[in-house]
CSV table of C-alpha atoms in Angstrom, one decimal:
chain,number,residue,atom,x,y,z
A,1,UNK,CA,121.9,95.4,88.9
A,2,UNK,CA,122.5,98.3,86.6
A,3,UNK,CA,119.1,99.9,87.2
A,4,UNK,CA,119.8,100.1,90.9
A,5,UNK,CA,123.2,101.8,90.4
A,6,UNK,CA,121.5,104.4,88.1
A,7,UNK,CA,118.8,105.0,90.6
A,8,UNK,CA,121.3,105.4,93.5
A,9,UNK,CA,123.1,108.0,91.3
A,10,UNK,CA,119.9,110.0,91.0
A,11,UNK,CA,118.5,108.8,87.6
A,12,UNK,CA,114.7,109.4,87.8
A,13,UNK,CA,114.0,107.0,84.9
A,14,UNK,CA,115.7,104.2,86.6
A,15,UNK,CA,113.9,105.0,89.8
A,16,UNK,CA,110.5,104.9,88.0
A,17,UNK,CA,111.3,101.6,86.3
A,18,UNK,CA,112.3,100.0,89.6
A,19,UNK,CA,109.0,101.2,91.1
A,20,UNK,CA,107.1,99.6,88.2
A,21,UNK,CA,108.9,96.3,88.8
A,22,UNK,CA,108.3,96.2,92.6
A,23,UNK,CA,104.7,97.1,91.9
A,24,UNK,CA,104.1,94.2,89.4
A,25,UNK,CA,106.7,91.5,89.5
A,26,UNK,CA,107.1,89.8,92.9
A,27,UNK,CA,110.2,87.8,92.1
A,28,UNK,CA,112.1,90.7,90.6
A,29,UNK,CA,110.8,92.9,93.5
A,30,UNK,CA,112.4,90.7,96.0
A,31,UNK,CA,115.8,90.9,94.3
A,32,UNK,CA,115.6,94.6,94.1
A,33,UNK,CA,114.5,95.1,97.7
A,34,UNK,CA,117.3,92.8,99.0
A,35,UNK,CA,119.9,94.8,97.2
A,36,UNK,CA,118.7,98.3,98.2
A,37,UNK,CA,118.0,97.4,101.8
A,38,UNK,CA,121.3,99.0,103.1
A,39,UNK,CA,120.4,102.3,101.5
A,40,UNK,CA,116.9,102.6,103.2
A,41,UNK,CA,115.7,104.1,106.4
A,42,UNK,CA,117.0,107.6,105.9
A,43,UNK,CA,113.9,109.4,104.7
A,44,UNK,CA,111.2,111.0,106.9
A,45,UNK,CA,107.9,109.5,105.8
A,46,UNK,CA,104.8,111.6,106.0
A,47,UNK,CA,101.3,110.2,105.5
A,48,UNK,CA,98.5,112.4,104.3
A,49,UNK,CA,95.1,111.0,104.8
A,50,UNK,CA,91.5,112.1,104.9
A,51,UNK,CA,88.2,111.9,103.1
A,52,UNK,CA,87.8,112.3,99.3
A,53,UNK,CA,87.8,116.0,98.3
A,54,UNK,CA,89.4,117.1,101.6
A,55,UNK,CA,92.2,118.7,99.5
A,56,UNK,CA,95.0,116.2,100.2
A,57,UNK,CA,96.7,116.7,96.8
A,58,UNK,CA,96.6,120.5,97.0
A,59,UNK,CA,97.9,120.4,100.5
A,60,UNK,CA,100.7,118.0,99.4
A,61,UNK,CA,101.6,120.4,96.7
A,62,UNK,CA,101.9,123.3,99.1
A,63,UNK,CA,103.9,121.4,101.8
A,64,UNK,CA,106.3,120.0,99.2
A,65,UNK,CA,107.0,123.5,97.9
A,66,UNK,CA,108.0,124.6,101.4
A,67,UNK,CA,110.4,121.7,101.7
A,68,UNK,CA,112.0,122.1,98.3
A,69,UNK,CA,112.5,125.9,99.0
A,70,UNK,CA,114.9,124.7,101.7
A,71,UNK,CA,116.8,122.5,99.3
A,72,UNK,CA,115.2,119.2,100.4
A,73,UNK,CA,114.5,116.4,98.0
A,74,UNK,CA,110.9,115.1,98.1
A,75,UNK,CA,109.3,112.0,96.8
A,76,UNK,CA,105.6,111.7,96.6
A,77,UNK,CA,103.4,108.6,96.2
A,78,UNK,CA,99.8,109.4,95.4
A,79,UNK,CA,97.4,106.6,95.7
A,80,UNK,CA,94.0,106.5,93.9
A,81,UNK,CA,91.4,103.8,93.8
A,82,UNK,CA,91.3,100.9,91.3
A,83,UNK,CA,88.0,99.9,89.8
A,84,UNK,CA,86.7,96.6,91.3
A,85,UNK,CA,85.1,96.0,87.9
A,86,UNK,CA,87.7,96.6,85.3
A,87,UNK,CA,91.0,96.8,87.2
A,88,UNK,CA,91.6,100.2,85.7
A,89,UNK,CA,91.9,103.5,87.5
A,90,UNK,CA,92.1,107.2,87.0
A,91,UNK,CA,95.1,108.5,88.8
A,92,UNK,CA,94.5,112.3,89.0
A,93,UNK,CA,96.4,113.6,92.0
A,94,UNK,CA,99.1,115.1,89.8
A,95,UNK,CA,96.6,117.7,88.5
A,96,UNK,CA,97.1,119.6,91.8
A,97,UNK,CA,100.9,119.4,91.6
A,98,UNK,CA,101.6,120.7,88.1
A,99,UNK,CA,104.4,123.1,89.2
A,100,UNK,CA,106.3,120.3,90.8
A,101,UNK,CA,106.5,118.0,87.7
A,102,UNK,CA,109.7,119.7,86.5
A,103,UNK,CA,111.4,120.3,89.8
A,104,UNK,CA,114.7,118.5,89.8
A,105,UNK,CA,114.4,117.6,93.5
A,106,UNK,CA,110.8,116.2,93.3
A,107,UNK,CA,109.6,112.8,92.1
A,108,UNK,CA,105.9,112.1,91.9
A,109,UNK,CA,104.4,108.7,91.4
A,110,UNK,CA,100.8,107.8,91.1
A,111,UNK,CA,99.5,104.3,92.1
A,112,UNK,CA,96.3,102.4,91.9
A,113,UNK,CA,95.2,100.5,95.0
A,114,UNK,CA,94.9,97.3,92.7
A,115,UNK,CA,92.3,95.7,95.0
A,116,UNK,CA,93.9,96.6,98.3
A,117,UNK,CA,91.6,98.0,100.9
A,118,UNK,CA,93.6,99.8,103.5
A,119,UNK,CA,93.9,103.2,101.8
A,120,UNK,CA,97.2,102.3,100.2
A,121,UNK,CA,98.2,99.7,97.6
A,122,UNK,CA,99.9,96.4,98.4
A,123,UNK,CA,103.2,97.8,97.0
A,124,UNK,CA,103.2,101.3,98.4
A,125,UNK,CA,105.7,100.2,101.1
A,126,UNK,CA,108.1,98.8,98.4
A,127,UNK,CA,107.8,101.9,96.2
A,128,UNK,CA,108.6,103.9,99.4
A,129,UNK,CA,111.8,101.9,99.9
A,130,UNK,CA,112.9,102.7,96.3
A,131,UNK,CA,112.4,106.5,96.9
A,132,UNK,CA,114.1,106.2,100.3
A,133,UNK,CA,117.2,104.5,98.7
A,134,UNK,CA,117.1,107.1,95.9
A,135,UNK,CA,118.0,109.7,98.5
A,136,UNK,CA,114.7,111.7,99.0
A,137,UNK,CA,114.8,113.5,102.3
A,138,UNK,CA,111.0,113.4,102.7
A,139,UNK,CA,108.6,111.0,101.2
A,140,UNK,CA,105.0,111.9,101.3
A,141,UNK,CA,102.3,109.2,100.9
A,142,UNK,CA,98.9,110.5,99.9
A,143,UNK,CA,96.3,107.8,100.7
A,144,UNK,CA,93.2,107.3,98.7
A,145,UNK,CA,90.2,109.3,100.0
A,146,UNK,CA,89.4,107.3,103.1
A,147,UNK,CA,86.3,106.6,105.2
A,148,UNK,CA,86.5,105.6,108.8
A,149,UNK,CA,88.7,102.5,108.8
A,150,UNK,CA,91.4,102.6,106.1
A,151,UNK,CA,94.2,103.0,108.5
A,152,UNK,CA,97.1,101.2,106.9
A,153,UNK,CA,99.0,104.4,106.7
A,154,UNK,CA,99.6,104.1,110.4
A,155,UNK,CA,101.8,101.0,109.7
A,156,UNK,CA,103.8,102.9,107.0
A,157,UNK,CA,104.4,106.5,107.9
A,158,UNK,CA,106.4,108.3,110.7
A,159,UNK,CA,104.0,111.2,110.9
A,160,UNK,CA,100.4,111.2,109.9
A,161,UNK,CA,98.4,114.3,108.8
A,162,UNK,CA,94.7,113.8,109.1
A,163,UNK,CA,93.1,116.3,106.7
A,164,UNK,CA,89.5,117.3,107.5
A,165,UNK,CA,87.1,119.8,106.1
A,166,UNK,CA,84.2,121.7,107.7
A,167,UNK,CA,80.7,120.2,107.4
A,168,UNK,CA,81.4,116.5,107.5
A,169,UNK,CA,79.6,115.6,110.7
A,170,UNK,CA,79.2,116.5,114.3
A,171,UNK,CA,81.2,115.8,117.4
A,172,UNK,CA,80.1,112.2,117.6
A,173,UNK,CA,82.0,111.4,114.4
A,174,UNK,CA,85.1,112.7,115.9
A,175,UNK,CA,85.1,110.4,118.9
A,176,UNK,CA,84.5,107.3,116.9
A,177,UNK,CA,87.3,104.8,116.7
A,178,UNK,CA,89.4,104.4,113.5
A,179,UNK,CA,90.7,107.2,111.4
A,180,UNK,CA,90.3,109.9,114.0
A,181,UNK,CA,92.7,108.0,116.3
A,182,UNK,CA,95.7,108.0,114.0
A,183,UNK,CA,96.4,111.6,113.4
A,184,UNK,CA,99.7,113.1,114.7
A,185,UNK,CA,98.6,116.4,113.3
A,186,UNK,CA,95.0,117.4,112.5
A,187,UNK,CA,94.6,119.7,109.6
A,188,UNK,CA,91.4,121.5,109.0
A,189,UNK,CA,91.6,122.4,105.3
A,190,UNK,CA,89.3,124.9,103.5
A,191,UNK,CA,89.2,127.0,106.7
A,192,UNK,CA,87.7,129.8,104.7
A,193,UNK,CA,84.5,127.9,104.7
A,194,UNK,CA,81.7,128.3,107.3
A,195,UNK,CA,82.1,125.9,110.1
A,196,UNK,CA,85.8,125.6,110.2
A,197,UNK,CA,86.1,126.9,113.8
A,198,UNK,CA,83.5,124.4,114.9
A,199,UNK,CA,85.3,121.5,113.3
A,200,UNK,CA,88.5,122.6,115.0
A,201,UNK,CA,86.7,122.8,118.3
A,202,UNK,CA,85.2,119.3,117.9
A,203,UNK,CA,88.6,117.8,117.1
A,204,UNK,CA,90.0,119.6,120.2
A,205,UNK,CA,87.2,118.3,122.3
A,206,UNK,CA,87.9,114.8,121.1
A,207,UNK,CA,91.6,115.2,121.9
A,208,UNK,CA,90.6,116.4,125.4
A,209,UNK,CA,89.0,113.0,126.0
A,210,UNK,CA,92.2,111.2,125.1
A,211,UNK,CA,94.0,110.5,128.3
A,212,UNK,CA,96.8,108.2,127.2
A,213,UNK,CA,98.7,110.5,124.9
A,214,UNK,CA,102.4,111.3,125.4
A,215,UNK,CA,101.9,114.2,123.0
A,216,UNK,CA,98.7,116.1,122.1
A,217,UNK,CA,98.4,116.3,118.4
A,218,UNK,CA,98.1,119.9,117.2
A,219,UNK,CA,95.1,121.1,115.2
A,220,UNK,CA,96.1,123.4,112.4
A,221,UNK,CA,93.7,125.5,110.3
A,222,UNK,CA,94.8,126.0,106.7
A,223,UNK,CA,93.4,126.9,103.3
A,224,UNK,CA,95.7,125.0,101.0
A,225,UNK,CA,94.3,126.5,97.7
A,226,UNK,CA,95.3,130.0,98.9
A,227,UNK,CA,98.5,128.8,100.6
A,228,UNK,CA,97.3,130.0,104.0
A,229,UNK,CA,98.5,128.4,107.2
A,230,UNK,CA,101.1,126.2,105.4
A,231,UNK,CA,104.1,127.7,107.3
A,232,UNK,CA,102.5,126.9,110.7
A,233,UNK,CA,101.7,123.4,109.4
A,234,UNK,CA,105.2,122.9,108.2
A,235,UNK,CA,106.7,123.9,111.6
A,236,UNK,CA,104.2,121.4,113.3
A,237,UNK,CA,105.4,118.7,110.9
A,238,UNK,CA,109.1,119.5,111.9
A,239,UNK,CA,108.1,119.6,115.6
A,240,UNK,CA,106.6,116.2,115.4
A,241,UNK,CA,109.6,114.7,113.7
A,242,UNK,CA,111.9,116.2,116.3
A,243,UNK,CA,109.6,114.8,119.0
A,244,UNK,CA,109.8,111.3,117.4
A,245,UNK,CA,113.5,111.4,117.3
A,246,UNK,CA,114.1,112.8,120.8
A,247,UNK,CA,111.6,110.5,122.5
A,248,UNK,CA,112.7,107.3,120.8
A,249,UNK,CA,109.2,107.0,119.3
A,250,UNK,CA,110.6,106.9,115.8
A,251,UNK,CA,112.5,103.7,116.4
A,252,UNK,CA,109.6,102.2,118.3
A,253,UNK,CA,107.2,103.0,115.5
A,254,UNK,CA,109.5,101.7,112.8
A,255,UNK,CA,110.2,98.5,114.7
A,256,UNK,CA,106.5,97.9,115.1
A,257,UNK,CA,106.0,98.5,111.4
A,258,UNK,CA,108.8,96.2,110.6
A,259,UNK,CA,107.4,93.5,112.8
A,260,UNK,CA,104.0,93.8,111.1
A,261,UNK,CA,105.7,93.6,107.7
A,262,UNK,CA,107.7,90.5,108.5
A,263,UNK,CA,104.6,88.7,109.8
A,264,UNK,CA,102.7,89.8,106.7
A,265,UNK,CA,105.5,88.4,104.4
A,266,UNK,CA,105.4,85.1,106.3
A,267,UNK,CA,101.6,84.9,106.1
A,268,UNK,CA,101.7,85.5,102.4
A,269,UNK,CA,104.2,82.6,101.9
A,270,UNK,CA,102.2,80.3,104.1
A,271,UNK,CA,99.1,81.2,102.3
A,272,UNK,CA,100.7,80.1,99.0
A,273,UNK,CA,101.7,76.8,100.6
A,274,UNK,CA,98.2,76.2,102.0
A,275,UNK,CA,96.5,77.1,98.8
A,276,UNK,CA,98.7,74.9,96.7
A,277,UNK,CA,98.5,72.0,99.1
A,278,UNK,CA,94.8,72.2,99.3
A,279,UNK,CA,94.3,72.7,95.6
A,280,UNK,CA,96.9,70.2,94.4
A,281,UNK,CA,94.7,67.2,95.3
A,282,UNK,CA,91.3,68.8,94.8
A,283,UNK,CA,91.1,68.0,98.4
A,284,UNK,CA,89.5,71.2,99.4
A,285,UNK,CA,86.5,70.6,97.2
A,286,UNK,CA,85.8,67.2,98.7
A,287,UNK,CA,86.3,68.4,102.2
A,288,UNK,CA,83.8,71.3,101.6
A,289,UNK,CA,81.2,68.6,100.6
A,290,UNK,CA,81.9,66.7,103.8
A,291,UNK,CA,81.4,69.8,105.9
A,292,UNK,CA,78.1,70.6,104.2
A,293,UNK,CA,76.8,67.0,104.7
A,294,UNK,CA,77.9,67.2,108.4
A,295,UNK,CA,80.3,64.3,108.0
A,296,UNK,CA,83.0,66.6,109.4
A,297,UNK,CA,83.2,70.1,111.0
A,298,UNK,CA,85.4,72.9,109.7
A,299,UNK,CA,88.0,72.7,112.5
A,300,UNK,CA,88.7,69.0,111.8
A,301,UNK,CA,89.3,69.9,108.2
A,302,UNK,CA,91.6,72.7,109.2
A,303,UNK,CA,93.6,70.4,111.5
A,304,UNK,CA,93.9,67.7,108.7
A,305,UNK,CA,95.3,70.3,106.3
A,306,UNK,CA,97.8,71.6,108.8
A,307,UNK,CA,98.9,68.1,109.6
A,308,UNK,CA,99.4,67.3,105.9
A,309,UNK,CA,101.4,70.5,105.4
A,310,UNK,CA,103.6,69.8,108.4
A,311,UNK,CA,104.4,66.3,107.1
A,312,UNK,CA,105.4,67.6,103.7
B,1,UNK,CA,100.3,90.7,84.0
B,2,UNK,CA,100.4,94.4,85.1
B,3,UNK,CA,97.9,96.9,83.9
B,4,UNK,CA,98.8,99.2,80.9
B,5,UNK,CA,99.7,102.6,82.2
B,6,UNK,CA,98.7,105.6,80.0
B,7,UNK,CA,99.4,109.3,80.5
B,8,UNK,CA,96.5,111.3,79.1
B,9,UNK,CA,97.8,114.8,78.6
B,10,UNK,CA,96.4,118.1,77.4
B,11,UNK,CA,99.3,120.1,75.9
B,12,UNK,CA,98.8,123.7,74.9
B,13,UNK,CA,96.2,126.3,75.8
B,14,UNK,CA,92.9,124.4,75.4
B,15,UNK,CA,90.4,125.6,78.1
B,16,UNK,CA,88.4,122.5,78.4
B,17,UNK,CA,89.1,118.8,78.7
B,18,UNK,CA,85.8,117.0,78.3
B,19,UNK,CA,87.1,114.9,75.5
B,20,UNK,CA,90.2,113.9,77.4
B,21,UNK,CA,88.1,112.9,80.4
B,22,UNK,CA,85.9,110.7,78.2
B,23,UNK,CA,89.0,109.0,76.8
B,24,UNK,CA,90.5,108.6,80.3
B,25,UNK,CA,87.2,107.0,81.5
B,26,UNK,CA,87.1,104.6,78.5
B,27,UNK,CA,90.7,103.5,79.1
B,28,UNK,CA,89.9,103.0,82.8
B,29,UNK,CA,87.0,100.8,81.9
B,30,UNK,CA,89.3,98.8,79.6
B,31,UNK,CA,91.5,98.0,82.7
B,32,UNK,CA,94.2,100.6,82.2
B,33,UNK,CA,95.8,102.8,84.8
B,34,UNK,CA,95.3,106.3,83.5
B,35,UNK,CA,97.4,109.2,84.8
B,36,UNK,CA,95.6,112.4,84.0
B,37,UNK,CA,97.6,115.6,84.5
B,38,UNK,CA,95.1,118.3,83.8
B,39,UNK,CA,95.0,121.3,81.4
B,40,UNK,CA,97.7,123.5,79.9
B,41,UNK,CA,100.7,121.2,80.1
B,42,UNK,CA,103.9,122.1,78.5
B,43,UNK,CA,105.8,119.4,76.5
B,44,UNK,CA,108.4,119.4,79.3
B,45,UNK,CA,105.8,118.7,82.0
B,46,UNK,CA,104.3,115.9,79.9
B,47,UNK,CA,107.7,114.3,79.4
B,48,UNK,CA,108.6,114.6,83.1
B,49,UNK,CA,105.3,113.0,84.1
B,50,UNK,CA,105.7,110.2,81.5
B,51,UNK,CA,109.1,109.4,82.9
B,52,UNK,CA,108.2,109.5,86.6
B,53,UNK,CA,105.1,107.5,86.1
B,54,UNK,CA,106.9,105.0,83.8
B,55,UNK,CA,104.0,104.9,81.4
B,56,UNK,CA,103.6,102.6,78.4
B,57,UNK,CA,101.6,105.1,76.4
B,58,UNK,CA,101.4,108.9,76.1
B,59,UNK,CA,98.1,110.1,74.7
B,60,UNK,CA,97.7,113.8,73.9
B,61,UNK,CA,94.6,115.7,73.0
B,62,UNK,CA,94.6,119.1,71.4
B,63,UNK,CA,91.7,121.2,70.1
B,64,UNK,CA,93.4,124.5,69.6
B,65,UNK,CA,95.4,123.9,66.5
B,66,UNK,CA,98.9,123.8,68.0
B,67,UNK,CA,99.4,120.1,67.3
B,68,UNK,CA,102.0,120.5,64.6
B,69,UNK,CA,104.3,122.1,67.1
B,70,UNK,CA,103.4,120.4,70.4
B,71,UNK,CA,103.1,116.7,69.3
B,72,UNK,CA,106.5,116.5,67.6
B,73,UNK,CA,108.1,118.5,70.5
B,74,UNK,CA,107.0,115.8,73.0
B,75,UNK,CA,108.3,113.1,70.8
B,76,UNK,CA,111.6,115.0,70.5
B,77,UNK,CA,112.0,115.5,74.2
B,78,UNK,CA,111.3,111.9,75.0
B,79,UNK,CA,114.0,110.9,72.5
B,80,UNK,CA,116.4,113.4,74.1
B,81,UNK,CA,115.8,111.6,77.5
B,82,UNK,CA,116.5,108.3,75.9
B,83,UNK,CA,112.9,107.1,76.2
B,84,UNK,CA,112.2,104.9,73.2
B,85,UNK,CA,109.7,102.3,74.4
B,86,UNK,CA,106.7,104.5,74.9
B,87,UNK,CA,103.8,104.4,72.4
B,88,UNK,CA,102.8,108.0,71.4
B,89,UNK,CA,99.3,108.7,70.2
B,90,UNK,CA,97.3,111.9,69.6
B,91,UNK,CA,93.8,113.1,69.1
B,92,UNK,CA,91.5,116.1,69.1
B,93,UNK,CA,90.7,118.5,66.3
B,94,UNK,CA,93.4,117.5,63.7
B,95,UNK,CA,92.9,118.3,60.0
B,96,UNK,CA,93.4,115.2,57.8
B,97,UNK,CA,96.2,116.8,55.8
B,98,UNK,CA,98.3,117.2,59.0
B,99,UNK,CA,98.2,113.5,59.9
B,100,UNK,CA,100.9,112.2,57.6
B,101,UNK,CA,103.4,114.8,58.9
B,102,UNK,CA,102.6,114.0,62.5
B,103,UNK,CA,103.1,110.2,61.9
B,104,UNK,CA,106.4,111.0,60.2
B,105,UNK,CA,107.4,112.9,63.3
B,106,UNK,CA,106.9,109.9,65.5
B,107,UNK,CA,103.2,110.0,66.6
B,108,UNK,CA,102.0,106.4,66.0
B,109,UNK,CA,98.4,107.2,65.5
B,110,UNK,CA,96.0,110.1,65.4
B,111,UNK,CA,92.4,109.6,66.6
B,112,UNK,CA,90.1,112.3,65.2
B,113,UNK,CA,86.5,113.0,66.3
B,114,UNK,CA,84.3,110.1,65.4
B,115,UNK,CA,86.9,107.4,66.3
B,116,UNK,CA,85.3,104.9,68.6
B,117,UNK,CA,87.0,104.4,72.0
B,118,UNK,CA,87.1,100.6,71.3
B,119,UNK,CA,89.3,101.3,68.2
B,120,UNK,CA,91.7,103.3,70.3
B,121,UNK,CA,91.8,100.7,73.0
B,122,UNK,CA,92.5,98.0,70.4
B,123,UNK,CA,95.2,100.1,68.8
B,124,UNK,CA,97.0,100.7,72.2
B,125,UNK,CA,96.8,97.0,73.1
B,126,UNK,CA,98.2,95.9,69.8
B,127,UNK,CA,101.0,98.4,69.5
B,128,UNK,CA,102.7,98.6,72.9
B,129,UNK,CA,106.4,99.0,72.7
B,130,UNK,CA,107.3,97.1,75.9
B,131,UNK,CA,106.4,93.9,77.8
B,132,UNK,CA,103.7,94.1,80.4
């Protein structure tokens, strides 16, 4: 495929077009991803997550500048929400990254979630593979502004930066399950605001309660808009990547993610088979009626469908 | 069918972008993915973003009077990069007598104050230069 050759040679337009294709054309996507598979797996993948307005885009901008100053190539995927009503979206993360638009070693791509609820879009992983094959050393995925349970980034990234800001809640919020469990590095942004020390203390107290950690996540205070604390944060990011490599955790993590991805792919195919088999004979509709009139129960119907599919 | 992707850009030195945000919102509500890049963009930044985001449409809004230089410059830079399948539209405070020249330079349509957003949406949908 000519586009792939151009992308591998560093052509940004080809890279962009391939991302569009994997994002919207499943059949073509598969062809592309099969072909680029040998070129993937080289990039370090950072996830940046946190609530809306925490400063994720500004922080991304500042971290990327540190990386490119060292001559690294950085790809960025910035995810923003899609409207559940119109299917449209406003993708506004680039506003905070204006200086990077023209940098030869930076590629920024905005994505809508397109109905996907885990903090990413269904195709973020595939876009990531394109950027990986294109030779970006670091790929940063900025999730949508998350609440407590959008934790898909944990199945996608090598290192996760959990970005928080002062004033979002007390210590009980920090010991709840979900988003607070997935940070490899906790970033307290807007540290020039009142309450930053307290937020850092609460996160540290939460970390004190975690007994099953091989490595205690650092808590770093920054003020991204003023570029304060970014050097320390960058060295913590590098420390974590070194730890992942030396401890074998990186492989373990990627294998786990790969397992999940394979199962998800199989599930998606099976789902298609189930839906088409149920829909083809309008069988589903009549079975629903039988369940409602108590002629059958839901598990009998399930078993009948599975039996029919196995016999096909 | 994928959503139409539109770059809404503010080239030049305008200090406010209320109009661009209203447009972005209307296009969002019409089911489009709108990439908004913020104020004071150079033509080079607009073209780089259009390429990386692989947009179908570049929509630019100018209030400050620099449209006769900035719009054609964006068209020219896109051409230089070999991008020929992007629909380019403009809007803002543009005197009527400037419109023919801008169209000649490669801006497909100019939407001046008073244009309804539904007209703009219709125009975009009917004049895309690539398959969705």
